[in-house]
PDB file of C-alpha atoms in Angstrom:
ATOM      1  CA  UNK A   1      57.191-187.075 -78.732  1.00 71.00           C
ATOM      2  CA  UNK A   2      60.722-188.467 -79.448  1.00 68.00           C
ATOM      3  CA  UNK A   3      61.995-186.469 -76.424  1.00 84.00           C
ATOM      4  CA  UNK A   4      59.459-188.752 -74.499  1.00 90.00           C
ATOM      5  CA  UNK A   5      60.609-192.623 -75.878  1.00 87.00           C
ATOM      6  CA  UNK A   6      64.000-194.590 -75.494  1.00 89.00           C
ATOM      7  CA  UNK A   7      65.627-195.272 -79.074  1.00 88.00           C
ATOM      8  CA  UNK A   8      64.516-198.977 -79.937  1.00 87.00           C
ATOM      9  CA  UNK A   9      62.094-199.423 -76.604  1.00 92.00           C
ATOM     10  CA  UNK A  10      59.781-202.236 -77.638  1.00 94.00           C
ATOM     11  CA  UNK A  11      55.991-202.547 -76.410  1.00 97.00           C
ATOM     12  CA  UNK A  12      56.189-205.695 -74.507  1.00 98.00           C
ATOM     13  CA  UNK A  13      53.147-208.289 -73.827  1.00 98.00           C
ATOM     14  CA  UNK A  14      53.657-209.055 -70.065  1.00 98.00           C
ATOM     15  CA  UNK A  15      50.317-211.584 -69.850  1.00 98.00           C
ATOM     16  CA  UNK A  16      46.666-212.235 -71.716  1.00 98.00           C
ATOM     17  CA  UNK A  17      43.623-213.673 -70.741  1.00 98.00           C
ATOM     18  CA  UNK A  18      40.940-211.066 -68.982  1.00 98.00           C
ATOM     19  CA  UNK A  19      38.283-210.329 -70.699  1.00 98.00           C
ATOM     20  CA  UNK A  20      38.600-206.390 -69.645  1.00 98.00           C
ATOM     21  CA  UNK A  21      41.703-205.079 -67.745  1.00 98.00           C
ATOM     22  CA  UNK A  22      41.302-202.150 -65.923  1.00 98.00           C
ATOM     23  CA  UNK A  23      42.852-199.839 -63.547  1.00 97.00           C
ATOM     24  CA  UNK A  24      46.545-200.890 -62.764  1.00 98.00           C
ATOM     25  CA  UNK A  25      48.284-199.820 -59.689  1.00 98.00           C
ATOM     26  CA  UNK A  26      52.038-199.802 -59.064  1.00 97.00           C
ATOM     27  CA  UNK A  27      53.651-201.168 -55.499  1.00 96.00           C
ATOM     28  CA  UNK A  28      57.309-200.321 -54.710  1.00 91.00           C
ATOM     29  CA  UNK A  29      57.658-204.329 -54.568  1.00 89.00           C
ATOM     30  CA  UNK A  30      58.193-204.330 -58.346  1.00 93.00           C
ATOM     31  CA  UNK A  31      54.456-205.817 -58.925  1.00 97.00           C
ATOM     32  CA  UNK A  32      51.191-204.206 -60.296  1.00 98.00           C
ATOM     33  CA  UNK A  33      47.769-205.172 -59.757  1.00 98.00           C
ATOM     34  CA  UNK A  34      44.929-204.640 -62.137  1.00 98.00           C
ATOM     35  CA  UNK A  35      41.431-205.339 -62.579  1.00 98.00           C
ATOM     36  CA  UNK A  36      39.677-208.097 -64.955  1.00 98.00           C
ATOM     37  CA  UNK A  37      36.014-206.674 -64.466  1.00 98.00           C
ATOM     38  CA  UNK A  38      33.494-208.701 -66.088  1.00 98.00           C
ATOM     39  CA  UNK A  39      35.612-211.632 -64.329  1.00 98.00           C
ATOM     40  CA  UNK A  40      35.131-210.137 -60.822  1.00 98.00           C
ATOM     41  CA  UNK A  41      38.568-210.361 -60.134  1.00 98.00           C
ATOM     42  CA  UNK A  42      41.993-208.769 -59.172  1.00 98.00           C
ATOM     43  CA  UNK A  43      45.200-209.802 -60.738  1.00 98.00           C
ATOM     44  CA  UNK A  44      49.072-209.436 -59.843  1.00 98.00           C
ATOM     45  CA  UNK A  45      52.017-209.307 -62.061  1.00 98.00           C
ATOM     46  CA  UNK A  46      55.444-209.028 -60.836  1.00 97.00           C
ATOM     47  CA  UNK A  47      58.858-210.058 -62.779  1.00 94.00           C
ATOM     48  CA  UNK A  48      59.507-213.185 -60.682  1.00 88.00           C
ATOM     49  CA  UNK A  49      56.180-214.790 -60.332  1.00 94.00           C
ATOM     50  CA  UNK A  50      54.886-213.276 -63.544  1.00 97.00           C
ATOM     51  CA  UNK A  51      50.497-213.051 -63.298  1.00 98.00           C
ATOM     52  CA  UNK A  52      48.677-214.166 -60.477  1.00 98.00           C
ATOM     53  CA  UNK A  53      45.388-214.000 -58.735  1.00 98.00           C
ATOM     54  CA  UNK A  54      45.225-210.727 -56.068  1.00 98.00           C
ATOM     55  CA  UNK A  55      41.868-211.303 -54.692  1.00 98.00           C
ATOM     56  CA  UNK A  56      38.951-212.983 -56.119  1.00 98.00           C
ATOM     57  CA  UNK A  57      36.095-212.510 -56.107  1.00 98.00           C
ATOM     58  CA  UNK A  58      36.803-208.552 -55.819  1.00 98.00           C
ATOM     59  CA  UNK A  59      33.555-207.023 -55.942  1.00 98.00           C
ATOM     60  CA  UNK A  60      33.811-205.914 -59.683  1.00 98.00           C
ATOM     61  CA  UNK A  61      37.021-203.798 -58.935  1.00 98.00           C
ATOM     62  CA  UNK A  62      37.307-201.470 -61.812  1.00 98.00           C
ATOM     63  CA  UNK A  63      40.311-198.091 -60.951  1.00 98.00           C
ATOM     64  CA  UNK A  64      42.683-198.248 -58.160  1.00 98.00           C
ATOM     65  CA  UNK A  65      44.746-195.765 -56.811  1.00 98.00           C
ATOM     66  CA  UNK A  66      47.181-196.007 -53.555  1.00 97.00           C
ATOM     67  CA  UNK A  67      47.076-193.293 -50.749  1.00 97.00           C
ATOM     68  CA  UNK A  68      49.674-191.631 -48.618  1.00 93.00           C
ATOM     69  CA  UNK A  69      50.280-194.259 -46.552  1.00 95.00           C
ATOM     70  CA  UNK A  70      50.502-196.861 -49.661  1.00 96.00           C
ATOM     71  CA  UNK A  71      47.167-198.582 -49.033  1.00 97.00           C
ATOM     72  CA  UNK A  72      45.425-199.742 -51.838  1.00 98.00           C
ATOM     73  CA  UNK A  73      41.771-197.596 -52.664  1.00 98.00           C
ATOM     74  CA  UNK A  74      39.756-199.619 -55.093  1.00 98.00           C
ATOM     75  CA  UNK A  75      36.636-198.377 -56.715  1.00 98.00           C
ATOM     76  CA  UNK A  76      34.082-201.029 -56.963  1.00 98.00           C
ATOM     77  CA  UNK A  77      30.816-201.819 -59.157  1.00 98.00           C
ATOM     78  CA  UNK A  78      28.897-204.419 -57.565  1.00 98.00           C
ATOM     79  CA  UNK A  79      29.692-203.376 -53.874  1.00 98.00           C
ATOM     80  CA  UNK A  80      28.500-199.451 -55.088  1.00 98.00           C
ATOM     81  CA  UNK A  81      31.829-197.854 -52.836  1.00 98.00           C
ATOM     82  CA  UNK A  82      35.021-197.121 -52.423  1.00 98.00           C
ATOM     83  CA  UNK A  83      37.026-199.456 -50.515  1.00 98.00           C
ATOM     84  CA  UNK A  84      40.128-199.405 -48.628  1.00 98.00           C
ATOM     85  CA  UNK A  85      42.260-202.578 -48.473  1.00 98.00           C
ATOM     86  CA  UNK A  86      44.504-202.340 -44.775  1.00 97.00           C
ATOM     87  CA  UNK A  87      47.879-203.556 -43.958  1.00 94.00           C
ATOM     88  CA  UNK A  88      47.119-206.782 -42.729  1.00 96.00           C
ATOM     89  CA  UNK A  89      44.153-207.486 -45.717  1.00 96.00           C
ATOM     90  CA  UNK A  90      41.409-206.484 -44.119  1.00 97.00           C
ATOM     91  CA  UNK A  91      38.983-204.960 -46.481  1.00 98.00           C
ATOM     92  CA  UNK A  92      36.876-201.996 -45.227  1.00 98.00           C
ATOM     93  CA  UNK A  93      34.535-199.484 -46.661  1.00 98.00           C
ATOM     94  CA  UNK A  94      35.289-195.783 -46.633  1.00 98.00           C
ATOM     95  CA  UNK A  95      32.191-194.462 -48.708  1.00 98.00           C
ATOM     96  CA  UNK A  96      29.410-196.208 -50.108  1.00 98.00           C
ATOM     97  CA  UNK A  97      26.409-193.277 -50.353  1.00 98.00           C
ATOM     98  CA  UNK A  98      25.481-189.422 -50.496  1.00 98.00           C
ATOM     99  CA  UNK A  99      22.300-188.061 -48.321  1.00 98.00           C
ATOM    100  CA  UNK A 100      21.637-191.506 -47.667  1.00 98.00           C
ATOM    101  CA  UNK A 101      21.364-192.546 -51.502  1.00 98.00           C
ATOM    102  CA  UNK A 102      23.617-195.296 -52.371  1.00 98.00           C
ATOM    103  CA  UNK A 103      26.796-194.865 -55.385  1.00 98.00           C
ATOM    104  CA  UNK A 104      25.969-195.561 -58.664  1.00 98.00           C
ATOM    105  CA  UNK A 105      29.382-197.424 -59.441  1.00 98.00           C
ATOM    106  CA  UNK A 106      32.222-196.266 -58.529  1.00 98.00           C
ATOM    107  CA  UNK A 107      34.906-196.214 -61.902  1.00 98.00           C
ATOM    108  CA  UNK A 108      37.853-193.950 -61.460  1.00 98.00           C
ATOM    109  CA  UNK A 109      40.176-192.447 -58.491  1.00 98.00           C
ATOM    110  CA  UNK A 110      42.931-190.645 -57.248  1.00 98.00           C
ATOM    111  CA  UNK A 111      44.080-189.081 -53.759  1.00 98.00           C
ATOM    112  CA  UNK A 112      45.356-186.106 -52.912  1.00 97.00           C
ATOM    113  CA  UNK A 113      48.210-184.823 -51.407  1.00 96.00           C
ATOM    114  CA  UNK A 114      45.794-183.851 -48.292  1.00 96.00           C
ATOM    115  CA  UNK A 115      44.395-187.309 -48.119  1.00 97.00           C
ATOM    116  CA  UNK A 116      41.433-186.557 -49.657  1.00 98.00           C
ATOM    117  CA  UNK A 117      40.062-189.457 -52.752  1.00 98.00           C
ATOM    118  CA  UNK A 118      38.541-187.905 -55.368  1.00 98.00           C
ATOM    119  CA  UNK A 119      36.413-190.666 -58.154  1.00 98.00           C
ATOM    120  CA  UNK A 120      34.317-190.782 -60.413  1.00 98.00           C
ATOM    121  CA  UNK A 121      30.464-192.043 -60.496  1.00 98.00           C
ATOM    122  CA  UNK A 122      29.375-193.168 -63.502  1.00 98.00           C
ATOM    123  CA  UNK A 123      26.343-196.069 -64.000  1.00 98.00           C
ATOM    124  CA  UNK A 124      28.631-198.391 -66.161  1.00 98.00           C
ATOM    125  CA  UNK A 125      28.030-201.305 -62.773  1.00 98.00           C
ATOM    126  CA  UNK A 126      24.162-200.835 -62.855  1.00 98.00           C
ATOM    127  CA  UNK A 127      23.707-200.998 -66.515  1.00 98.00           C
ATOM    128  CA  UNK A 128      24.018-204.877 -66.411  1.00 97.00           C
ATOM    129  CA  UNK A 129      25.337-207.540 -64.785  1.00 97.00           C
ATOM    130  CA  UNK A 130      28.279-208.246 -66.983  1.00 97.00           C
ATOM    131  CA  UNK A 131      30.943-205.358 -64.730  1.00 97.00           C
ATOM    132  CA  UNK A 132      28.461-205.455 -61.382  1.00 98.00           C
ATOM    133  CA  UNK A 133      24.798-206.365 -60.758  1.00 98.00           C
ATOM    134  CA  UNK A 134      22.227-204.495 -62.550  1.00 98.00           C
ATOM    135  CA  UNK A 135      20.265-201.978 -60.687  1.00 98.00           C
ATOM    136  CA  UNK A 136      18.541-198.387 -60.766  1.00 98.00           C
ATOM    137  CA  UNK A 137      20.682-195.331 -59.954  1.00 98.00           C
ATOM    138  CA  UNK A 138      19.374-193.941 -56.603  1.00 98.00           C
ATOM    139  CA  UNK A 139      20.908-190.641 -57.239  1.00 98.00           C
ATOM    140  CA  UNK A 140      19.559-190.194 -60.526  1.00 98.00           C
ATOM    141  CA  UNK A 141      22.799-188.841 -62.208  1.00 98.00           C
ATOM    142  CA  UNK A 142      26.497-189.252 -62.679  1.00 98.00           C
ATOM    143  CA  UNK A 143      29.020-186.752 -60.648  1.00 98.00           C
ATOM    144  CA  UNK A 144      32.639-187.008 -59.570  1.00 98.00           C
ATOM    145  CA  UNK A 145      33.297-186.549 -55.746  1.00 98.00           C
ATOM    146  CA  UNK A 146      35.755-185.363 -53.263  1.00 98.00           C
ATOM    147  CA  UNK A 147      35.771-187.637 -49.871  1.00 98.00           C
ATOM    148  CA  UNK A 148      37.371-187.024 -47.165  1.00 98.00           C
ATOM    149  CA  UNK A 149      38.598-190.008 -44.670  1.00 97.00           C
ATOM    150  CA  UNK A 150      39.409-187.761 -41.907  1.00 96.00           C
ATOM    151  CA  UNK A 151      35.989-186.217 -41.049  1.00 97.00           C
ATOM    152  CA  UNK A 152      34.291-188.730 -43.113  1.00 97.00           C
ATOM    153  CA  UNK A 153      32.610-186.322 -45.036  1.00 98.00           C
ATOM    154  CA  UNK A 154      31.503-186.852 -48.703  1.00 98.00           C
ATOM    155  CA  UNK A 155      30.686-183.623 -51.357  1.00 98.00           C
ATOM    156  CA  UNK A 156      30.044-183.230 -55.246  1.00 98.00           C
ATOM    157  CA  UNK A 157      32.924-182.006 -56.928  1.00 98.00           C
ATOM    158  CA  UNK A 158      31.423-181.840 -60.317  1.00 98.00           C
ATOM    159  CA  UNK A 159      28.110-182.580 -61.368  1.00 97.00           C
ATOM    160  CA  UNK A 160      28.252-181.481 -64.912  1.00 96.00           C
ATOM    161  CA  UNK A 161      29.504-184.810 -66.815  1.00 98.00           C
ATOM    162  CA  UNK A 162      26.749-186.825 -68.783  1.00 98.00           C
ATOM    163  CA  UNK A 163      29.151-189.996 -68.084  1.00 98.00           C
ATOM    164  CA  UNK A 164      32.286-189.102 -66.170  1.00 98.00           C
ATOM    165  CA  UNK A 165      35.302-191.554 -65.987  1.00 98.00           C
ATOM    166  CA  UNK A 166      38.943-191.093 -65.580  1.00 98.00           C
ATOM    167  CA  UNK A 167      40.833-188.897 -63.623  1.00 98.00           C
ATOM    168  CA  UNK A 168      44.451-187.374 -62.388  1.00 98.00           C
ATOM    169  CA  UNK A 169      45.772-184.319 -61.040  1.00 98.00           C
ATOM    170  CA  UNK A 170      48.555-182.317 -62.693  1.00 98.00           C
ATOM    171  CA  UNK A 171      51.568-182.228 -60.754  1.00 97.00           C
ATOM    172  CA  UNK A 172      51.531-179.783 -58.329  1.00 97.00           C
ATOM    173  CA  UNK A 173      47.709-180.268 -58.089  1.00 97.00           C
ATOM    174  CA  UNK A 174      46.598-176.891 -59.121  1.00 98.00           C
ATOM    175  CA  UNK A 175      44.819-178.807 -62.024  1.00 98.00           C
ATOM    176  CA  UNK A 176      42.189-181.596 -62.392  1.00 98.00           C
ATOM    177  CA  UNK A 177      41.752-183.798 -65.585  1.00 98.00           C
ATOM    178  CA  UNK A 178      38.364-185.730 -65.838  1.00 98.00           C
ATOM    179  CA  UNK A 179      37.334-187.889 -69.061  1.00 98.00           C
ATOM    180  CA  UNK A 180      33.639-187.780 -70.119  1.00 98.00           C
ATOM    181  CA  UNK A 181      32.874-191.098 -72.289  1.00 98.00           C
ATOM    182  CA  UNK A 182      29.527-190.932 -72.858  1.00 98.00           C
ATOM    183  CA  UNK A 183      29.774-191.950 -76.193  1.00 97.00           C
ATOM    184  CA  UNK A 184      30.398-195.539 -75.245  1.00 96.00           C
ATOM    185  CA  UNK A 185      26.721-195.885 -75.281  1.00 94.00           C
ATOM    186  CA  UNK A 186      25.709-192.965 -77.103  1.00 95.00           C
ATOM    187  CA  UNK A 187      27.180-192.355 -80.986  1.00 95.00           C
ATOM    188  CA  UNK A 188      26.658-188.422 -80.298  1.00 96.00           C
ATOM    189  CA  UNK A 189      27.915-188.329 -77.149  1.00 97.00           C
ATOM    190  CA  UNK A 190      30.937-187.051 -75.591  1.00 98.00           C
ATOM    191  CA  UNK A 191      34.648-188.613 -75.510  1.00 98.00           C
ATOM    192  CA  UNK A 192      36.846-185.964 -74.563  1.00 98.00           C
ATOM    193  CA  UNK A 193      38.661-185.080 -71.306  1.00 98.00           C
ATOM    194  CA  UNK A 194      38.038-181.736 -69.411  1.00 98.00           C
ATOM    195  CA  UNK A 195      39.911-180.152 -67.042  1.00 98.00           C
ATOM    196  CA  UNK A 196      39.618-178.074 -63.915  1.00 98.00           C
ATOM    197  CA  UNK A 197      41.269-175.249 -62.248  1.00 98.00           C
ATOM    198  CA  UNK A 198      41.597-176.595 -58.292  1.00 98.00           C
ATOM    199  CA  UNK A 199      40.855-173.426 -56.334  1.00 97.00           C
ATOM    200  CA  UNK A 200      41.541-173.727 -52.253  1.00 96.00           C
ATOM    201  CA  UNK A 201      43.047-177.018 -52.898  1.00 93.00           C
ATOM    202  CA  UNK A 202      39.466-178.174 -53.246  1.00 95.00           C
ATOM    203  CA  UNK A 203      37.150-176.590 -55.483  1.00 96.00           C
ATOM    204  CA  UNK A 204      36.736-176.988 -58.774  1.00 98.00           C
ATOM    205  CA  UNK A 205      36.572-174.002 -61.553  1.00 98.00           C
ATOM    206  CA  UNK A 206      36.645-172.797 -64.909  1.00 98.00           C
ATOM    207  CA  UNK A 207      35.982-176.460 -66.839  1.00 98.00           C
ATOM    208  CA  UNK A 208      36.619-176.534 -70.168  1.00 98.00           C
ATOM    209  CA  UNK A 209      37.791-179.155 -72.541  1.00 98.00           C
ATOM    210  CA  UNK A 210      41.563-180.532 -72.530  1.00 98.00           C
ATOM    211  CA  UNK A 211      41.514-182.837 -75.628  1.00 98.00           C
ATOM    212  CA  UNK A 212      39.200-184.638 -77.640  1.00 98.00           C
ATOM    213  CA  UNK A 213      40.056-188.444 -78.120  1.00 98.00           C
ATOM    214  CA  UNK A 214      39.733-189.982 -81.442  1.00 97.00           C
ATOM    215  CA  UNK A 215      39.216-192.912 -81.931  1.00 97.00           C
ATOM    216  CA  UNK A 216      37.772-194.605 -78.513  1.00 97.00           C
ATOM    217  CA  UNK A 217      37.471-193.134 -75.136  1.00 98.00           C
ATOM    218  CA  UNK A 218      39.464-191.263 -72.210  1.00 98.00           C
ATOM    219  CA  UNK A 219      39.017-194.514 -69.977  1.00 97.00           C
ATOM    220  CA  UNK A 220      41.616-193.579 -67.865  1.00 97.00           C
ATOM    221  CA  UNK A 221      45.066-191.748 -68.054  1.00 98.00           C
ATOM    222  CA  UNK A 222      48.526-190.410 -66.025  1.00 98.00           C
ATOM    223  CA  UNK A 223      50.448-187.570 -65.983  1.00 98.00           C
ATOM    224  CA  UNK A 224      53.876-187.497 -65.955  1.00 98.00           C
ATOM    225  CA  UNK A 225      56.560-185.064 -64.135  1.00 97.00           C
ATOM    226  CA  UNK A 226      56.173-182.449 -66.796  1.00 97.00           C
ATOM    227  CA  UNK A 227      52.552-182.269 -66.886  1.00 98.00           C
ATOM    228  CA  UNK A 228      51.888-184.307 -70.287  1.00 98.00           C
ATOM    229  CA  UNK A 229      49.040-186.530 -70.304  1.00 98.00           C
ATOM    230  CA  UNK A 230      49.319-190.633 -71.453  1.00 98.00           C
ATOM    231  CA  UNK A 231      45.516-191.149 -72.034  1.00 98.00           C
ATOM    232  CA  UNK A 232      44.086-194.532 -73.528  1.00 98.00           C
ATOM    233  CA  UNK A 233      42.413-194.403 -76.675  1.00 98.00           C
ATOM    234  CA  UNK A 234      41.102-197.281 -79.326  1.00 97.00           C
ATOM    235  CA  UNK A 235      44.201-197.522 -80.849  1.00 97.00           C
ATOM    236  CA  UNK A 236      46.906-196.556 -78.536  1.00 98.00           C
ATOM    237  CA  UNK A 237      48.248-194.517 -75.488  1.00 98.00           C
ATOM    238  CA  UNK A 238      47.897-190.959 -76.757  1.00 98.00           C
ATOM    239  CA  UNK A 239      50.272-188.278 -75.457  1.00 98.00           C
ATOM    240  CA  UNK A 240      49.174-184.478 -75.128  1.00 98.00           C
ATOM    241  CA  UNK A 241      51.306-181.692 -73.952  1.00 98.00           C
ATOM    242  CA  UNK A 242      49.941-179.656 -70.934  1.00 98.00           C
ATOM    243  CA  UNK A 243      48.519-176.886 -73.883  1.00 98.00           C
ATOM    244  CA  UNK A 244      46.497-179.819 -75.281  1.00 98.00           C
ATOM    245  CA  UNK A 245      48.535-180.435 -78.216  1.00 97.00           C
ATOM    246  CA  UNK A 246      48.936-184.082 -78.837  1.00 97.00           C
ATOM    247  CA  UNK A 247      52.394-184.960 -79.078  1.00 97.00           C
ATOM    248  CA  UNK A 248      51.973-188.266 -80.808  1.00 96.00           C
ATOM    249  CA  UNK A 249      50.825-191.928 -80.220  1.00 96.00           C
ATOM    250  CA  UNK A 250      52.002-194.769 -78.209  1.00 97.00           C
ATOM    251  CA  UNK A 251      50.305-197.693 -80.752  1.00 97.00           C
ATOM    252  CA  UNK A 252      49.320-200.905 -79.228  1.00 98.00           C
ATOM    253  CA  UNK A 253      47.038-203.795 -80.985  1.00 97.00           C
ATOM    254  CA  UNK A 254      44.211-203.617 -78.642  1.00 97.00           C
ATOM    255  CA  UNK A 255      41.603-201.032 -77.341  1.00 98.00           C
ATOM    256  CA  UNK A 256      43.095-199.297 -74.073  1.00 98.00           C
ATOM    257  CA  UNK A 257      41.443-199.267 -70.846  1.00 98.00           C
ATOM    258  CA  UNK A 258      43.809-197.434 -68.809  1.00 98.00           C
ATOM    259  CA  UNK A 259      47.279-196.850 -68.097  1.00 98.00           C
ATOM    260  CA  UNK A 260      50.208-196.237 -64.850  1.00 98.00           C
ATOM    261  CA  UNK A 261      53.800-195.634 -64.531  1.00 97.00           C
ATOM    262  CA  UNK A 262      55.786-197.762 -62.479  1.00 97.00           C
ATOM    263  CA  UNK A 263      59.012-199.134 -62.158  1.00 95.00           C
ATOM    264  CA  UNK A 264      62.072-198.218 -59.560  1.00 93.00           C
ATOM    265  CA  UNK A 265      62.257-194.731 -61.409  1.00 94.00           C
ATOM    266  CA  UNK A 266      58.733-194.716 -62.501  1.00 95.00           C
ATOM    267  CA  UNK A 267      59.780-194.476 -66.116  1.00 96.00           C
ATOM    268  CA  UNK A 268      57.601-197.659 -67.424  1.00 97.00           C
ATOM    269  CA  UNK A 269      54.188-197.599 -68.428  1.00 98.00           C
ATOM    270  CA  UNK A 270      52.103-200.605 -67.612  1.00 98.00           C
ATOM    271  CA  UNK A 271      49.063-200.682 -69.843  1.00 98.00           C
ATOM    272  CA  UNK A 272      45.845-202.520 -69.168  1.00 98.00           C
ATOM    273  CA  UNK A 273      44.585-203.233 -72.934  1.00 96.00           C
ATOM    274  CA  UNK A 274      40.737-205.449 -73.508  1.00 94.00           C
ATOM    275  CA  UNK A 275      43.229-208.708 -72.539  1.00 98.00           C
ATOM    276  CA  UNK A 276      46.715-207.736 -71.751  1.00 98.00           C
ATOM    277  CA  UNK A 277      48.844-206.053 -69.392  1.00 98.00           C
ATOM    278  CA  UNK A 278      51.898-204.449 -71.832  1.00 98.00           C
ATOM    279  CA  UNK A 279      54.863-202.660 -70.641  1.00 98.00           C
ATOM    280  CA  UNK A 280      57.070-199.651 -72.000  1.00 97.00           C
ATOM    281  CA  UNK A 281      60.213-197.947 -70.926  1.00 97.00           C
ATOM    282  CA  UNK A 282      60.090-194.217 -71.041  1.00 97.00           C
ATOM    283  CA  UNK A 283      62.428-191.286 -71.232  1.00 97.00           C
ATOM    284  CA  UNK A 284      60.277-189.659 -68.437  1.00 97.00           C
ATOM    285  CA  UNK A 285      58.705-190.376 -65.449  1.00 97.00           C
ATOM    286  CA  UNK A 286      55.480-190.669 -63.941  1.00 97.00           C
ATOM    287  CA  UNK A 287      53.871-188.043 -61.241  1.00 94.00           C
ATOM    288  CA  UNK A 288      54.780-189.994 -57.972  1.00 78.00           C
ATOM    289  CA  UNK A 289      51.389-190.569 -56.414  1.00 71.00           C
ATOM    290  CA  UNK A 290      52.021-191.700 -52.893  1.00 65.00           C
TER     291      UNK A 290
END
């Protein structure tokens, strides 16, 4: 793990006051934005105009991800799709339904270096109204999918997960980590992360489980250059090596939602924690995704 940290880097408290922070995003301006769910709104930190409002309200935005063309892909609760946000603002829809059943909610998601946006589905926006607007699941069950913008074509990548959640590929995308945390409403249910041989560049194989977190939940996590995986966790950003052995323990004094590197070398780690937005410096680098 030492190999991993800067001698003397401090955790540093960039800005508090959501009530849940979730999925943060880097942009090569220096800023991230993040989510503040229950809030229904999007927030922006950058170093000279510290936090401010992105959009609000923002459809209970939970993960975001950026695609190859560096524009922003938000997964939202109460709007049931994933969204696209254009060059000049515009918001649009790019998927919103399967067979003519609409999303449960939206959580997690990442895009591939063929374009394609890959999320997760869980119910946590339909279970109440306090992350999205409470509502039966039309689908009837919780499955992480593969959609493709260019023939606008939507499929079920997995449909084995009891709750899925977060999600990244390895670096040279042969692999695909998802979190199952089912166990955030079930004491016997699951809070590990899986992951997937990617077969054909698309299909998934051979599942079988990466790491178990203890204490908390996968929410969401990163990979870095070498393949090790910075996961959230109740206590801190946990760090496993590509064989699953955790390396050691990034501690921070509040439960972890999620985490992304940034930075002009992508060697910080923003974390989105309950509250706060923290920063670290690193002696790696994240996986550049765009």
């Amino acid at each position: 793990m030492q190999e991993l940290l800067i001698p003397g880097a401090k955790l540093e408290k960039l800005w508090t006051g959501a009530i849940w922070g979730e999925g943060p995003v880097w942009w090569n301006d220096c800023s991230v934005t993040w989510s503040d769910i229950p809030n229904n709104r999007m927030l922006r930190w950058s170093p000279g105009e510290g936090t401010t409002t992105y959009r609000s309200p923002s459809n209970h935005s939970n993960g975001h991800t950026r695609d190859r063309e560096g524009r922003l892909v938000s997964c939202e609760h109460s709007g049931r799709r994933i969204s696209r946000t254009e060059a000049d603002g515009t918001v649009v829809t790019l998927v919103d339904s399967i067979d003519g059943k609409r999303l449960n909610s939206p959580n997690d998601v990442v895009v591939k270096s063929d374009g394609t946006i890959w999320f997760s589905d869980p119910p946590y926006g339909i279970m109440s109204d306090y992350e999205g607007v409470a509502a039966d699941s039309e689908i009837g069950a919780n499955h992480v999918y593969r959609f493709d913008p260019a023939t606008n074509t939507i499929t079920i990548a997995s449909d084995d997960f009891e709750k899925p959640n977060g999600l990244a590929f390895s670096p040279d995308e042969s692999l695909l980590y998802i979190s199952d945390t089912s166990r955030s409403h079930d004491p016997d249910g699951n809070h590990h992360i899986r992951v997937f041989d990617v077969r054909d560049g698309w299909k998934l194989e051979n599942g079988r489980v990466f790491a178990v977190i203890e204490p908390g939940l996968a929410d969401g996590f990163r990979l870095d250059v070498h393949g090790n995986v910075f996961t959230s966790s109740g206590d801190s950003i946990q760090v496993f090596a590509p064989d699953g052995t955790r390396l050691g323990k990034i501690l921070v004094p509040e439960v972890i939602s999620n985490c992304t590197f940034g930075g002009p070398a992508r060697n910080e780690l923003f974390i989105t924690a309950s509250t706060s937005l923290y920063r670290i410096n690193l002696a790696t680098s994240g996986s550049v995704r765009p």
